[in-house]
Amino acid sequence: FADLYKLTGETLGEGSYGKVETCVNIYTGIEYAVKIIEKRPGFYSRSKVLKEIEIYHLCRGQQNIIQLIEFFEEQEMFYLVFEKIEGGPLLDHIQARICFTEAEASSIISDLAKALKYLHNKGIAHRDIKPDNVLCVNSNSPCPVKLCDFDLCSQASIDISTPTLLTPVGSVEYMAPEVVDTFLIDDYDDDDDESICYNKKCDLWSLGVIMYILLCGYAPFAGNCGSDCGWDRGESCTDCQERLFTSIREGSLVFPDQHWAAISPQAKDLIGRLLVKDSEARLDANQVLGHPWILHGGNSNSLMTPSNLRRQTSLKDLEDFASRAMAVNRAVEDEVGKVATASLAIRVPWKSETWSIDCSPLSCSSLSPAEQMSSKRRRSRVNFWDKMNKFCSIDELDLESDFFSKAIV
């Protein structure tokens, strides 16, 4: 690697696998992004890295998937050299914009659907579709975008275009109900329960969650116990975990009027066809590309997404206020004005990190029957979801009385 490239010292990202830095070809002067994977026992799997390289090789030439230029395997490191994408992570880019339209959101979802169609035609499920793995090609426009980070992808399966998957991986806020179910089966009989499985359609659910976020600035499903448990700061809370699992499995969609009134019916229709609990009834990537909202684009109305994203104390500390907005909307509809009940919030993750599920006993006294069942059926194995960044408390956000008074008025 050092014979051809020189590191600039700019770090583009970090994770449990290693880090991504900018490098320069010493002969051409062209900048690239290099993923550096340290061969540390317990943190590194050679077969996993080679699988990722194989998938990038199969995706050569696809314009909406980041391109691997070359790779180097050395005694202590793997170096994967990629094209450098100038626009940065999707939500970072949108948050910095003054204006972001439904038409631009339509273009982004179209690009991601094209990438998924390509992967799925080769029997590959990405399994970690989320905004942090979507990069904007240009610094002056949110689209086009490219999909990246294939380390959680399923093995390529040329002969079987829809392989059955069993391993529960992904980022929980974007995880499809059928993937959540793989966490909630009993330890003693999970190997014999062939009905608890999923396929590449899990990526389409995640695409629906991203689309929802693009149109309003927060995610559709929430899970917070309401106490000062540390969940909003990235700490573990079994109650919050169970509530979020239950929210995803129930799949009940709400479009709060204060953020969704001006959004087109076609956009809401597509979200409703993606966030379907029954994966068989969920649209596939090709059907998404044929939907009217994708074919004709959304309207040119400016969305509230950038301002909603900017209501955070830091670019890297994104805390969702979906539950607050939804609770306020319900208060308006019921003419109750109990805004204090709108204290729930969830996190929209930015970085991938391995996180073990807290399997300590959960008090079921305050849980619904469905939540109690989920508690009893939790799987005691590792869970891949996000805990890289600490998230600010909901009380630290600049969302207080002015936001809720405006919403109620």
Coordinates of N, CA and C in Angstrom, one line a residue, residues 172-173 223-242 244 317-319 345-347 353-358 360 383 385-393 396:
V172 N -30.9 -1.2 14.7 CA -32.3 -1.6 15.1 C -33.4 -0.6 14.7
E173 N -33.1 0.7 14.6 CA -34.1 1.6 14.2 C -34.5 1.4 12.8
G223 N -39.2 4.1 20.9 CA -39.2 3.2 22.0 C -38.4 3.8 23.2
N224 N -39.1 4.5 24.1 CA -38.4 5.1 25.2 C -39.3 5.0 26.4
C225 N -38.7 4.5 27.5 CA -39.5 4.3 28.7 C -39.9 5.6 29.4
G226 N -39.3 6.7 29.0 CA -39.7 8.0 29.6 C -38.9 8.4 30.9
S227 N -38.2 7.5 31.4 CA -37.4 7.8 32.6 C -36.0 8.2 32.2
D228 N -35.2 8.7 33.2 CA -33.9 9.1 32.9 C -32.9 7.9 32.9
C229 N -33.1 7.0 32.0 CA -32.4 5.8 32.0 C -31.1 5.8 31.2
G230 N -30.8 6.9 30.5 CA -29.6 7.0 29.7 C -29.7 6.6 28.3
W231 N -30.9 6.1 27.9 CA -31.1 5.6 26.5 C -30.8 6.7 25.5
D232 N -31.2 7.9 25.8 CA -31.0 9.0 24.8 C -29.6 9.5 24.8
R233 N -28.8 8.9 25.7 CA -27.3 9.2 25.7 C -26.5 8.1 25.2
G234 N -27.2 7.0 24.7 CA -26.4 5.9 24.1 C -26.2 4.8 25.1
E235 N -26.8 4.9 26.3 CA -26.6 3.8 27.3 C -27.7 2.8 27.1
S236 N -27.5 1.6 27.7 CA -28.4 0.5 27.6 C -29.6 0.6 28.5
C237 N -30.8 0.3 28.0 CA -32.0 0.2 28.8 C -32.8 -0.9 28.2
T238 N -33.0 -2.0 29.0 CA -33.8 -3.1 28.5 C -35.2 -2.7 28.2
D239 N -35.8 -1.9 29.0 CA -37.2 -1.4 28.8 C -37.3 -0.7 27.5
C240 N -36.4 0.2 27.2 CA -36.4 1.0 26.0 C -36.2 0.0 24.8
Q241 N -35.3 -0.9 24.9 CA -35.0 -1.9 23.8 C -36.3 -2.6 23.5
E242 N -37.0 -3.1 24.5 CA -38.2 -3.9 24.3 C -39.3 -3.1 23.7
L244 N -38.9 -0.4 21.8 CA -38.6 -0.2 20.4 C -38.9 -1.4 19.5
D317 N -24.5 14.2 17.0 CA -25.4 13.8 18.1 C -26.9 14.0 17.6
L318 N -27.4 13.1 16.8 CA -28.8 13.2 16.3 C -29.7 12.4 17.2
E319 N -30.6 13.1 17.8 CA -31.6 12.5 18.6 C -33.0 12.8 18.0
A345 N -38.6 9.7 22.9 CA -37.7 10.0 21.8 C -36.9 8.8 21.5
I346 N -36.5 8.7 20.3 CA -35.6 7.6 19.9 C -34.4 8.2 19.2
R347 N -33.4 7.4 19.0 CA -32.1 7.8 18.4 C -32.1 7.4 16.9
E353 N -21.6 -0.1 15.2 CA -20.8 -0.6 16.3 C -21.5 -1.9 16.8
T354 N -20.8 -2.9 17.3 CA -21.3 -4.1 17.9 C -21.8 -3.8 19.3
W355 N -23.0 -4.2 19.5 CA -23.6 -3.9 20.8 C -24.3 -5.2 21.3
S356 N -24.0 -5.6 22.5 CA -24.6 -6.8 23.1 C -25.9 -6.5 23.7
I357 N -27.0 -7.3 23.5 CA -28.3 -7.1 24.1 C -28.1 -7.3 25.6
D358 N -28.7 -6.4 26.4 CA -28.8 -6.6 27.8 C -29.8 -7.6 28.1
S360 N -30.5 -9.0 31.1 CA -30.9 -9.1 32.5 C -32.4 -9.2 32.6
N383 N -26.0 -8.5 19.3 CA -26.9 -7.7 18.4 C -26.0 -6.6 17.8
W385 N -26.0 -3.3 16.4 CA -26.7 -2.0 16.2 C -25.9 -0.9 16.7
D386 N -26.4 0.3 16.8 CA -25.6 1.5 16.9 C -25.4 2.0 18.4
K387 N -24.2 2.1 18.7 CA -23.9 2.8 20.0 C -22.5 3.5 19.9
M388 N -22.2 4.0 18.7 CA -20.9 4.6 18.5 C -20.9 6.0 19.1
N389 N -21.9 6.8 19.0 CA -22.0 8.1 19.5 C -22.9 8.2 20.7
K390 N -22.6 9.1 21.6 CA -23.5 9.4 22.7 C -24.5 10.5 22.2
F391 N -25.7 10.3 22.5 CA -26.8 11.2 22.1 C -27.2 12.1 23.2
C392 N -27.5 13.4 22.8 CA -27.9 14.4 23.8 C -29.3 14.0 24.3
S393 N -29.5 14.5 25.6 CA -30.8 14.4 26.2 C -31.8 15.2 25.4
E396 N -32.0 18.7 26.3 CA -30.9 19.6 25.9 C -31.2 20.2 24.5

